[in-house]
Amino acid sequence: MQFINPADLYDPRPNGYTHVVIAQAPARLVYIAGQGGEDINGVLSEDFATQVEQALSNLRAALQAADTTLAQVAKITVLIVDHDEARLAIFSTALRTAWGDAPPPACTLIPVPRLALDGMLFEIEATAVMAQS
């Protein structure tokens, strides 16, 4: 994959994403359903940061089941309940930490009034691109 941040656009890296990701075909596409902050028992923390960390852990587990990693994720979509700058900062820091030195994916963040479960504050879905084997 090729990750591009055009000079004519602001630098999105502090927020943990890339403006443009180009994936070459043929490739194996992996679609990961929205992962929330539920632990293995379905329990949600009331804390936003804890839900973000758990959701990213759940995302890594789903990617691992498809024999891929965060480094192969081309695009994420994030849903945040009661989005504000404080939650953006928590989410952006978690993304930068999760992706480390790997180029971050393209990202769309959508503020929402509610998610599927009572108390759910965060959800992330992903599309990964893997070389055809």
mmCIF file of N, CA and C in Angstrom:
data_model
loop_
_atom_site.group_PDB
_atom_site.id
_atom_site.type_symbol
_atom_site.label_atom_id
_atom_site.label_comp_id
_atom_site.label_asym_id
_atom_site.label_seq_id
_atom_site.Cartn_x
_atom_site.Cartn_y
_atom_site.Cartn_z
ATOM 1 N N MET A 1 0.836 -1.179 0.000
ATOM 2 C CA MET A 1 0.000 0.000 0.000
ATOM 3 C C MET A 1 0.879 1.239 0.000
ATOM 4 N N GLN A 2 0.349 2.295 -0.575
ATOM 5 C CA GLN A 2 1.033 3.574 -0.589
ATOM 6 C C GLN A 2 0.220 4.567 0.239
ATOM 7 N N PHE A 3 0.867 5.246 1.174
ATOM 8 C CA PHE A 3 0.219 6.204 2.070
ATOM 9 C C PHE A 3 0.676 7.606 1.684
ATOM 10 N N ILE A 4 -0.280 8.510 1.401
ATOM 11 C CA ILE A 4 0.051 9.845 0.892
ATOM 12 C C ILE A 4 -0.668 10.921 1.709
ATOM 13 N N ASN A 5 0.088 11.923 2.110
ATOM 14 C CA ASN A 5 -0.470 13.135 2.699
ATOM 15 C C ASN A 5 -0.081 14.286 1.785
ATOM 16 N N PRO A 6 -0.994 14.677 0.865
ATOM 17 C CA PRO A 6 -0.662 15.715 -0.114
ATOM 18 C C PRO A 6 -0.236 17.020 0.552
ATOM 19 N N ALA A 7 0.720 17.689 -0.078
ATOM 20 C CA ALA A 7 1.234 18.960 0.451
ATOM 21 C C ALA A 7 0.146 20.029 0.512
ATOM 22 N N ASP A 8 -0.895 19.899 -0.303
ATOM 23 C CA ASP A 8 -1.981 20.887 -0.324
ATOM 24 C C ASP A 8 -2.997 20.674 0.793
ATOM 25 N N LEU A 9 -2.828 19.640 1.620
ATOM 26 C CA LEU A 9 -3.726 19.357 2.744
ATOM 27 C C LEU A 9 -2.941 19.448 4.047
ATOM 28 N N TYR A 10 -3.643 19.700 5.158
ATOM 29 C CA TYR A 10 -2.953 19.782 6.448
ATOM 30 C C TYR A 10 -2.393 18.416 6.838
ATOM 31 N N ASP A 11 -1.440 18.405 7.727
ATOM 32 C CA ASP A 11 -0.787 17.170 8.174
ATOM 33 C C ASP A 11 -1.697 16.456 9.173
ATOM 34 N N PRO A 12 -2.267 15.296 8.800
ATOM 35 C CA PRO A 12 -3.185 14.598 9.687
ATOM 36 C C PRO A 12 -2.501 13.667 10.683
ATOM 37 N N ARG A 13 -1.192 13.497 10.574
ATOM 38 C CA ARG A 13 -0.502 12.513 11.415
ATOM 39 C C ARG A 13 -0.675 12.744 12.908
ATOM 40 N N PRO A 14 -0.727 14.007 13.405
ATOM 41 C CA PRO A 14 -0.969 14.178 14.845
ATOM 42 C C PRO A 14 -2.321 13.611 15.299
ATOM 43 N N ASN A 15 -3.270 13.512 14.372
ATOM 44 C CA ASN A 15 -4.570 12.923 14.704
ATOM 45 C C ASN A 15 -4.614 11.430 14.422
ATOM 46 N N GLY A 16 -3.517 10.860 13.928
ATOM 47 C CA GLY A 16 -3.412 9.415 13.795
ATOM 48 C C GLY A 16 -3.953 8.822 12.517
ATOM 49 N N TYR A 17 -3.992 9.600 11.416
ATOM 50 C CA TYR A 17 -4.464 9.018 10.158
ATOM 51 C C TYR A 17 -3.731 9.604 8.971
ATOM 52 N N THR A 18 -3.992 9.022 7.783
ATOM 53 C CA THR A 18 -3.425 9.441 6.512
ATOM 54 C C THR A 18 -4.564 9.859 5.603
ATOM 55 N N HIS A 19 -4.346 10.893 4.778
ATOM 56 C CA HIS A 19 -5.397 11.362 3.875
ATOM 57 C C HIS A 19 -5.721 10.366 2.755
ATOM 58 N N VAL A 20 -4.701 9.770 2.146
ATOM 59 C CA VAL A 20 -4.904 8.919 0.967
ATOM 60 C C VAL A 20 -4.138 7.615 1.143
ATOM 61 N N VAL A 21 -4.810 6.504 0.867
ATOM 62 C CA VAL A 21 -4.150 5.203 0.872
ATOM 63 C C VAL A 21 -4.468 4.533 -0.453
ATOM 64 N N ILE A 22 -3.426 4.095 -1.148
ATOM 65 C CA ILE A 22 -3.602 3.401 -2.424
ATOM 66 C C ILE A 22 -3.231 1.940 -2.219
ATOM 67 N N ALA A 23 -4.146 1.053 -2.564
ATOM 68 C CA ALA A 23 -3.899 -0.386 -2.469
ATOM 69 C C ALA A 23 -3.849 -0.962 -3.879
ATOM 70 N N GLN A 24 -2.864 -1.798 -4.130
ATOM 71 C CA GLN A 24 -2.705 -2.424 -5.440
ATOM 72 C C GLN A 24 -3.516 -3.711 -5.523
ATOM 73 N N ALA A 25 -4.154 -3.948 -6.648
ATOM 74 C CA ALA A 25 -4.881 -5.190 -6.878
ATOM 75 C C ALA A 25 -4.018 -6.083 -7.766
ATOM 76 N N PRO A 26 -4.159 -7.388 -7.798
ATOM 77 C CA PRO A 26 -5.126 -8.105 -6.973
ATOM 78 C C PRO A 26 -4.667 -8.158 -5.519
ATOM 79 N N ALA A 27 -5.630 -8.210 -4.648
ATOM 80 C CA ALA A 27 -5.345 -8.247 -3.225
ATOM 81 C C ALA A 27 -6.470 -8.979 -2.507
ATOM 82 N N ARG A 28 -6.189 -9.374 -1.294
ATOM 83 C CA ARG A 28 -7.199 -9.972 -0.421
ATOM 84 C C ARG A 28 -7.696 -8.862 0.490
ATOM 85 N N LEU A 29 -9.007 -8.595 0.439
ATOM 86 C CA LEU A 29 -9.599 -7.568 1.285
ATOM 87 C C LEU A 29 -10.218 -8.215 2.513
ATOM 88 N N VAL A 30 -9.999 -7.597 3.672
ATOM 89 C CA VAL A 30 -10.552 -8.101 4.926
ATOM 90 C C VAL A 30 -11.391 -6.977 5.525
ATOM 91 N N TYR A 31 -12.668 -7.248 5.738
ATOM 92 C CA TYR A 31 -13.579 -6.277 6.325
ATOM 93 C C TYR A 31 -13.861 -6.680 7.765
ATOM 94 N N ILE A 32 -13.546 -5.800 8.700
ATOM 95 C CA ILE A 32 -13.775 -6.072 10.110
ATOM 96 C C ILE A 32 -14.986 -5.255 10.557
ATOM 97 N N ALA A 33 -15.978 -5.942 11.094
ATOM 98 C CA ALA A 33 -17.175 -5.271 11.606
ATOM 99 C C ALA A 33 -16.804 -4.335 12.745
ATOM 100 N N GLY A 34 -17.682 -3.389 13.014
ATOM 101 C CA GLY A 34 -17.455 -2.433 14.084
ATOM 102 C C GLY A 34 -17.147 -3.130 15.399
ATOM 103 N N GLN A 35 -16.023 -2.759 15.985
ATOM 104 C CA GLN A 35 -15.603 -3.313 17.269
ATOM 105 C C GLN A 35 -15.793 -2.247 18.341
ATOM 106 N N GLY A 36 -16.514 -2.606 19.369
ATOM 107 C CA GLY A 36 -16.751 -1.697 20.481
ATOM 108 C C GLY A 36 -15.817 -2.004 21.630
ATOM 109 N N GLY A 37 -16.073 -1.364 22.737
ATOM 110 C CA GLY A 37 -15.228 -1.501 23.913
ATOM 111 C C GLY A 37 -15.635 -2.600 24.867
ATOM 112 N N GLU A 38 -16.396 -3.585 24.380
ATOM 113 C CA GLU A 38 -16.821 -4.688 25.253
ATOM 114 C C GLU A 38 -15.661 -5.648 25.483
ATOM 115 N N ASP A 39 -15.536 -6.120 26.727
ATOM 116 C CA ASP A 39 -14.532 -7.147 26.972
ATOM 117 C C ASP A 39 -15.097 -8.499 26.531
ATOM 118 N N ILE A 40 -14.355 -9.561 26.741
ATOM 119 C CA ILE A 40 -14.763 -10.894 26.270
ATOM 120 C C ILE A 40 -16.097 -11.347 26.875
ATOM 121 N N ASN A 41 -16.486 -10.753 28.021
ATOM 122 C CA ASN A 41 -17.756 -11.087 28.663
ATOM 123 C C ASN A 41 -18.880 -10.138 28.273
ATOM 124 N N GLY A 42 -18.582 -9.214 27.332
ATOM 125 C CA GLY A 42 -19.600 -8.272 26.888
ATOM 126 C C GLY A 42 -19.777 -7.081 27.814
ATOM 127 N N VAL A 43 -18.849 -6.898 28.751
ATOM 128 C CA VAL A 43 -18.954 -5.806 29.716
ATOM 129 C C VAL A 43 -18.281 -4.552 29.151
ATOM 130 N N LEU A 44 -18.966 -3.417 29.282
ATOM 131 C CA LEU A 44 -18.453 -2.121 28.848
ATOM 132 C C LEU A 44 -18.033 -1.294 30.054
ATOM 133 N N SER A 45 -16.841 -0.728 29.991
ATOM 134 C CA SER A 45 -16.430 0.240 31.003
ATOM 135 C C SER A 45 -17.233 1.523 30.788
ATOM 136 N N GLU A 46 -17.414 2.298 31.830
ATOM 137 C CA GLU A 46 -18.064 3.604 31.685
ATOM 138 C C GLU A 46 -17.083 4.661 31.183
ATOM 139 N N ASP A 47 -15.781 4.338 31.168
ATOM 140 C CA ASP A 47 -14.727 5.270 30.809
ATOM 141 C C ASP A 47 -14.442 5.225 29.309
ATOM 142 N N PHE A 48 -14.496 6.391 28.655
ATOM 143 C CA PHE A 48 -14.274 6.467 27.212
ATOM 144 C C PHE A 48 -12.904 5.913 26.816
ATOM 145 N N ALA A 49 -11.834 6.343 27.482
ATOM 146 C CA ALA A 49 -10.485 5.898 27.136
ATOM 147 C C ALA A 49 -10.352 4.379 27.261
ATOM 148 N N THR A 50 -10.958 3.804 28.276
ATOM 149 C CA THR A 50 -10.919 2.352 28.455
ATOM 150 C C THR A 50 -11.640 1.653 27.311
ATOM 151 N N GLN A 51 -12.782 2.200 26.890
ATOM 152 C CA GLN A 51 -13.506 1.614 25.758
ATOM 153 C C GLN A 51 -12.675 1.696 24.478
ATOM 154 N N VAL A 52 -11.987 2.811 24.265
ATOM 155 C CA VAL A 52 -11.148 2.944 23.067
ATOM 156 C C VAL A 52 -10.051 1.883 23.072
ATOM 157 N N GLU A 53 -9.366 1.736 24.192
ATOM 158 C CA GLU A 53 -8.296 0.737 24.291
ATOM 159 C C GLU A 53 -8.826 -0.675 24.070
ATOM 160 N N GLN A 54 -9.985 -0.986 24.660
ATOM 161 C CA GLN A 54 -10.562 -2.319 24.500
ATOM 162 C C GLN A 54 -10.996 -2.536 23.051
ATOM 163 N N ALA A 55 -11.584 -1.526 22.423
ATOM 164 C CA ALA A 55 -12.010 -1.655 21.028
ATOM 165 C C ALA A 55 -10.811 -1.896 20.111
ATOM 166 N N LEU A 56 -9.703 -1.208 20.363
ATOM 167 C CA LEU A 56 -8.501 -1.440 19.560
ATOM 168 C C LEU A 56 -7.943 -2.835 19.808
ATOM 169 N N SER A 57 -8.025 -3.309 21.035
ATOM 170 C CA SER A 57 -7.618 -4.684 21.333
ATOM 171 C C SER A 57 -8.517 -5.677 20.596
ATOM 172 N N ASN A 58 -9.817 -5.397 20.592
ATOM 173 C CA ASN A 58 -10.761 -6.257 19.871
ATOM 174 C C ASN A 58 -10.475 -6.233 18.371
ATOM 175 N N LEU A 59 -10.136 -5.052 17.839
ATOM 176 C CA LEU A 59 -9.794 -4.938 16.425
ATOM 177 C C LEU A 59 -8.564 -5.782 16.105
ATOM 178 N N ARG A 60 -7.538 -5.709 16.941
ATOM 179 C CA ARG A 60 -6.330 -6.524 16.716
ATOM 180 C C ARG A 60 -6.672 -8.009 16.729
ATOM 181 N N ALA A 61 -7.547 -8.432 17.640
ATOM 182 C CA ALA A 61 -7.945 -9.846 17.710
ATOM 183 C C ALA A 61 -8.692 -10.267 16.443
ATOM 184 N N ALA A 62 -9.574 -9.399 15.945
ATOM 185 C CA ALA A 62 -10.309 -9.713 14.715
ATOM 186 C C ALA A 62 -9.360 -9.790 13.529
ATOM 187 N N LEU A 63 -8.408 -8.864 13.451
ATOM 188 C CA LEU A 63 -7.426 -8.888 12.367
ATOM 189 C C LEU A 63 -6.568 -10.147 12.447
ATOM 190 N N GLN A 64 -6.174 -10.517 13.650
ATOM 191 C CA GLN A 64 -5.358 -11.717 13.832
ATOM 192 C C GLN A 64 -6.115 -12.955 13.349
ATOM 193 N N ALA A 65 -7.428 -12.992 13.570
ATOM 194 C CA ALA A 65 -8.233 -14.130 13.107
ATOM 195 C C ALA A 65 -8.202 -14.241 11.588
ATOM 196 N N ALA A 66 -7.965 -13.115 10.908
ATOM 197 C CA ALA A 66 -7.869 -13.103 9.445
ATOM 198 C C ALA A 66 -6.406 -13.157 8.994
ATOM 199 N N ASP A 67 -5.506 -13.434 9.922
ATOM 200 C CA ASP A 67 -4.075 -13.542 9.644
ATOM 201 C C ASP A 67 -3.499 -12.245 9.086
ATOM 202 N N THR A 68 -3.886 -11.125 9.697
ATOM 203 C CA THR A 68 -3.373 -9.819 9.297
ATOM 204 C C THR A 68 -3.147 -8.959 10.538
ATOM 205 N N THR A 69 -2.651 -7.745 10.339
ATOM 206 C CA THR A 69 -2.313 -6.862 11.452
ATOM 207 C C THR A 69 -2.767 -5.436 11.162
ATOM 208 N N LEU A 70 -2.594 -4.564 12.135
ATOM 209 C CA LEU A 70 -2.924 -3.152 11.952
ATOM 210 C C LEU A 70 -2.151 -2.542 10.793
ATOM 211 N N ALA A 71 -0.944 -3.021 10.533
ATOM 212 C CA ALA A 71 -0.123 -2.459 9.456
ATOM 213 C C ALA A 71 -0.761 -2.652 8.080
ATOM 214 N N GLN A 72 -1.680 -3.604 7.937
ATOM 215 C CA GLN A 72 -2.344 -3.840 6.650
ATOM 216 C C GLN A 72 -3.701 -3.132 6.553
ATOM 217 N N VAL A 73 -4.069 -2.368 7.569
ATOM 218 C CA VAL A 73 -5.352 -1.664 7.548
ATOM 219 C C VAL A 73 -5.226 -0.427 6.667
ATOM 220 N N ALA A 74 -6.090 -0.344 5.645
ATOM 221 C CA ALA A 74 -6.089 0.787 4.719
ATOM 222 C C ALA A 74 -7.051 1.877 5.167
ATOM 223 N N LYS A 75 -8.173 1.497 5.805
ATOM 224 C CA LYS A 75 -9.237 2.455 6.115
ATOM 225 C C LYS A 75 -9.940 2.045 7.393
ATOM 226 N N ILE A 76 -10.199 3.022 8.249
ATOM 227 C CA ILE A 76 -11.038 2.795 9.420
ATOM 228 C C ILE A 76 -12.171 3.815 9.418
ATOM 229 N N THR A 77 -13.272 3.404 10.013
ATOM 230 C CA THR A 77 -14.380 4.310 10.292
ATOM 231 C C THR A 77 -14.629 4.223 11.783
ATOM 232 N N VAL A 78 -14.723 5.398 12.414
ATOM 233 C CA VAL A 78 -14.860 5.472 13.867
ATOM 234 C C VAL A 78 -16.145 6.211 14.200
ATOM 235 N N LEU A 79 -16.893 5.686 15.151
ATOM 236 C CA LEU A 79 -18.107 6.319 15.653
ATOM 237 C C LEU A 79 -17.878 6.676 17.113
ATOM 238 N N ILE A 80 -18.129 7.936 17.457
ATOM 239 C CA ILE A 80 -17.915 8.401 18.830
ATOM 240 C C ILE A 80 -19.182 9.079 19.332
ATOM 241 N N VAL A 81 -19.680 8.592 20.475
ATOM 242 C CA VAL A 81 -20.838 9.204 21.129
ATOM 243 C C VAL A 81 -20.368 10.468 21.861
ATOM 244 N N ASP A 82 -21.153 11.544 21.747
ATOM 245 C CA ASP A 82 -20.838 12.812 22.424
ATOM 246 C C ASP A 82 -19.421 13.280 22.113
ATOM 247 N N HIS A 83 -19.067 13.235 20.838
ATOM 248 C CA HIS A 83 -17.732 13.626 20.390
ATOM 249 C C HIS A 83 -17.407 15.066 20.796
ATOM 250 N N ASP A 84 -16.176 15.263 21.259
ATOM 251 C CA ASP A 84 -15.661 16.597 21.535
ATOM 252 C C ASP A 84 -14.145 16.551 21.391
ATOM 253 N N GLU A 85 -13.479 17.693 21.592
ATOM 254 C CA GLU A 85 -12.022 17.754 21.419
ATOM 255 C C GLU A 85 -11.290 16.844 22.410
ATOM 256 N N ALA A 86 -11.810 16.695 23.607
ATOM 257 C CA ALA A 86 -11.166 15.824 24.597
ATOM 258 C C ALA A 86 -11.204 14.369 24.135
ATOM 259 N N ARG A 87 -12.343 13.943 23.612
ATOM 260 C CA ARG A 87 -12.437 12.555 23.113
ATOM 261 C C ARG A 87 -11.585 12.374 21.864
ATOM 262 N N LEU A 88 -11.516 13.397 21.020
ATOM 263 C CA LEU A 88 -10.647 13.325 19.844
ATOM 264 C C LEU A 88 -9.198 13.139 20.273
ATOM 265 N N ALA A 89 -8.771 13.854 21.291
ATOM 266 C CA ALA A 89 -7.390 13.738 21.776
ATOM 267 C C ALA A 89 -7.114 12.329 22.299
ATOM 268 N N ILE A 90 -8.044 11.766 23.049
ATOM 269 C CA ILE A 90 -7.882 10.403 23.570
ATOM 270 C C ILE A 90 -7.789 9.407 22.424
ATOM 271 N N PHE A 91 -8.713 9.525 21.472
ATOM 272 C CA PHE A 91 -8.741 8.620 20.324
ATOM 273 C C PHE A 91 -7.470 8.763 19.484
ATOM 274 N N SER A 92 -7.062 10.006 19.182
ATOM 275 C CA SER A 92 -5.877 10.239 18.350
ATOM 276 C C SER A 92 -4.621 9.664 18.998
ATOM 277 N N THR A 93 -4.476 9.863 20.296
ATOM 278 C CA THR A 93 -3.323 9.314 21.013
ATOM 279 C C THR A 93 -3.330 7.790 20.958
ATOM 280 N N ALA A 94 -4.493 7.189 21.147
ATOM 281 C CA ALA A 94 -4.596 5.722 21.100
ATOM 282 C C ALA A 94 -4.248 5.195 19.708
ATOM 283 N N LEU A 95 -4.701 5.889 18.660
ATOM 284 C CA LEU A 95 -4.372 5.456 17.290
ATOM 285 C C LEU A 95 -2.876 5.541 17.041
ATOM 286 N N ARG A 96 -2.269 6.662 17.395
ATOM 287 C CA ARG A 96 -0.824 6.816 17.171
ATOM 288 C C ARG A 96 -0.045 5.743 17.916
ATOM 289 N N THR A 97 -0.469 5.432 19.131
ATOM 290 C CA THR A 97 0.191 4.389 19.916
ATOM 291 C C THR A 97 -0.001 3.023 19.274
ATOM 292 N N ALA A 98 -1.225 2.719 18.858
ATOM 293 C CA ALA A 98 -1.525 1.403 18.271
ATOM 294 C C ALA A 98 -0.739 1.168 16.986
ATOM 295 N N TRP A 99 -0.683 2.170 16.113
ATOM 296 C CA TRP A 99 -0.015 1.996 14.827
ATOM 297 C C TRP A 99 1.494 2.184 14.936
ATOM 298 N N GLY A 100 1.962 2.836 15.977
ATOM 299 C CA GLY A 100 3.401 2.996 16.172
ATOM 300 C C GLY A 100 4.059 3.630 14.964
ATOM 301 N N ASP A 101 5.095 2.974 14.439
ATOM 302 C CA ASP A 101 5.845 3.500 13.302
ATOM 303 C C ASP A 101 5.208 3.179 11.959
ATOM 304 N N ALA A 102 4.189 2.320 11.940
ATOM 305 C CA ALA A 102 3.521 1.975 10.680
ATOM 306 C C ALA A 102 2.687 3.170 10.208
ATOM 307 N N PRO A 103 2.561 3.343 8.888
ATOM 308 C CA PRO A 103 1.709 4.443 8.410
ATOM 309 C C PRO A 103 0.269 4.232 8.879
ATOM 310 N N PRO A 104 -0.356 5.295 9.413
ATOM 311 C CA PRO A 104 -1.741 5.138 9.862
ATOM 312 C C PRO A 104 -2.694 5.075 8.676
ATOM 313 N N PRO A 105 -3.851 4.452 8.854
ATOM 314 C CA PRO A 105 -4.803 4.306 7.763
ATOM 315 C C PRO A 105 -5.573 5.594 7.479
ATOM 316 N N ALA A 106 -6.292 5.596 6.369
ATOM 317 C CA ALA A 106 -7.275 6.647 6.126
ATOM 318 C C ALA A 106 -8.359 6.467 7.186
ATOM 319 N N CYS A 107 -8.998 7.569 7.586
ATOM 320 C CA CYS A 107 -9.958 7.497 8.694
ATOM 321 C C CYS A 107 -11.103 8.470 8.487
ATOM 322 N N THR A 108 -12.303 7.998 8.781
ATOM 323 C CA THR A 108 -13.472 8.857 8.864
ATOM 324 C C THR A 108 -14.029 8.727 10.272
ATOM 325 N N LEU A 109 -14.193 9.865 10.959
ATOM 326 C CA LEU A 109 -14.760 9.896 12.298
ATOM 327 C C LEU A 109 -16.163 10.480 12.191
ATOM 328 N N ILE A 110 -17.131 9.760 12.750
ATOM 329 C CA ILE A 110 -18.521 10.193 12.697
ATOM 330 C C ILE A 110 -19.056 10.349 14.122
ATOM 331 N N PRO A 111 -19.371 11.582 14.526
ATOM 332 C CA PRO A 111 -20.025 11.778 15.829
ATOM 333 C C PRO A 111 -21.459 11.237 15.754
ATOM 334 N N VAL A 112 -21.862 10.515 16.787
ATOM 335 C CA VAL A 112 -23.205 9.925 16.809
ATOM 336 C C VAL A 112 -23.850 10.153 18.178
ATOM 337 N N PRO A 113 -25.181 10.153 18.224
ATOM 338 C CA PRO A 113 -25.849 10.332 19.511
ATOM 339 C C PRO A 113 -25.899 9.045 20.342
ATOM 340 N N ARG A 114 -25.777 7.893 19.659
ATOM 341 C CA ARG A 114 -25.921 6.609 20.343
ATOM 342 C C ARG A 114 -25.330 5.512 19.485
ATOM 343 N N LEU A 115 -24.886 4.426 20.140
ATOM 344 C CA LEU A 115 -24.432 3.234 19.430
ATOM 345 C C LEU A 115 -25.330 2.058 19.809
ATOM 346 N N ALA A 116 -24.983 0.868 19.355
ATOM 347 C CA ALA A 116 -25.854 -0.303 19.455
ATOM 348 C C ALA A 116 -26.238 -0.692 20.884
ATOM 349 N N LEU A 117 -25.318 -0.546 21.818
ATOM 350 C CA LEU A 117 -25.553 -1.001 23.194
ATOM 351 C C LEU A 117 -25.619 0.174 24.153
ATOM 352 N N ASP A 118 -26.437 0.059 25.174
ATOM 353 C CA ASP A 118 -26.463 1.078 26.224
ATOM 354 C C ASP A 118 -25.057 1.222 26.804
ATOM 355 N N GLY A 119 -24.589 2.441 26.923
ATOM 356 C CA GLY A 119 -23.280 2.694 27.513
ATOM 357 C C GLY A 119 -22.120 2.600 26.539
ATOM 358 N N MET A 120 -22.375 2.180 25.305
ATOM 359 C CA MET A 120 -21.313 2.071 24.307
ATOM 360 C C MET A 120 -20.973 3.476 23.809
ATOM 361 N N LEU A 121 -19.679 3.849 23.892
ATOM 362 C CA LEU A 121 -19.247 5.201 23.562
ATOM 363 C C LEU A 121 -18.364 5.276 22.316
ATOM 364 N N PHE A 122 -17.869 4.122 21.854
ATOM 365 C CA PHE A 122 -16.869 4.101 20.787
ATOM 366 C C PHE A 122 -17.018 2.832 19.964
ATOM 367 N N GLU A 123 -16.844 2.967 18.647
ATOM 368 C CA GLU A 123 -16.854 1.802 17.757
ATOM 369 C C GLU A 123 -15.904 2.076 16.602
ATOM 370 N N ILE A 124 -15.169 1.046 16.178
ATOM 371 C CA ILE A 124 -14.224 1.183 15.071
ATOM 372 C C ILE A 124 -14.357 -0.014 14.137
ATOM 373 N N GLU A 125 -14.481 0.280 12.832
ATOM 374 C CA GLU A 125 -14.470 -0.790 11.838
ATOM 375 C C GLU A 125 -13.270 -0.565 10.941
ATOM 376 N N ALA A 126 -12.833 -1.625 10.255
ATOM 377 C CA ALA A 126 -11.600 -1.526 9.472
ATOM 378 C C ALA A 126 -11.693 -2.345 8.195
ATOM 379 N N THR A 127 -10.940 -1.885 7.203
ATOM 380 C CA THR A 127 -10.710 -2.639 5.967
ATOM 381 C C THR A 127 -9.220 -2.813 5.824
ATOM 382 N N ALA A 128 -8.787 -4.060 5.761
ATOM 383 C CA ALA A 128 -7.372 -4.375 5.589
ATOM 384 C C ALA A 128 -7.144 -4.902 4.174
ATOM 385 N N VAL A 129 -5.961 -4.652 3.651
ATOM 386 C CA VAL A 129 -5.586 -5.098 2.304
ATOM 387 C C VAL A 129 -4.342 -5.932 2.440
ATOM 388 N N MET A 130 -4.431 -7.165 1.945
ATOM 389 C CA MET A 130 -3.297 -8.080 2.033
ATOM 390 C C MET A 130 -2.878 -8.507 0.639
ATOM 391 N N ALA A 131 -1.590 -8.735 0.437
ATOM 392 C CA ALA A 131 -1.110 -9.243 -0.841
ATOM 393 C C ALA A 131 -1.781 -10.588 -1.117
ATOM 394 N N GLN A 132 -2.128 -10.806 -2.366
ATOM 395 C CA GLN A 132 -2.758 -12.062 -2.781
ATOM 396 C C GLN A 132 -1.735 -13.180 -2.598
ATOM 397 N N SER A 133 -2.166 -14.269 -1.929
ATOM 398 C CA SER A 133 -1.230 -15.376 -1.722
ATOM 399 C C SER A 133 -1.559 -16.552 -2.611
#
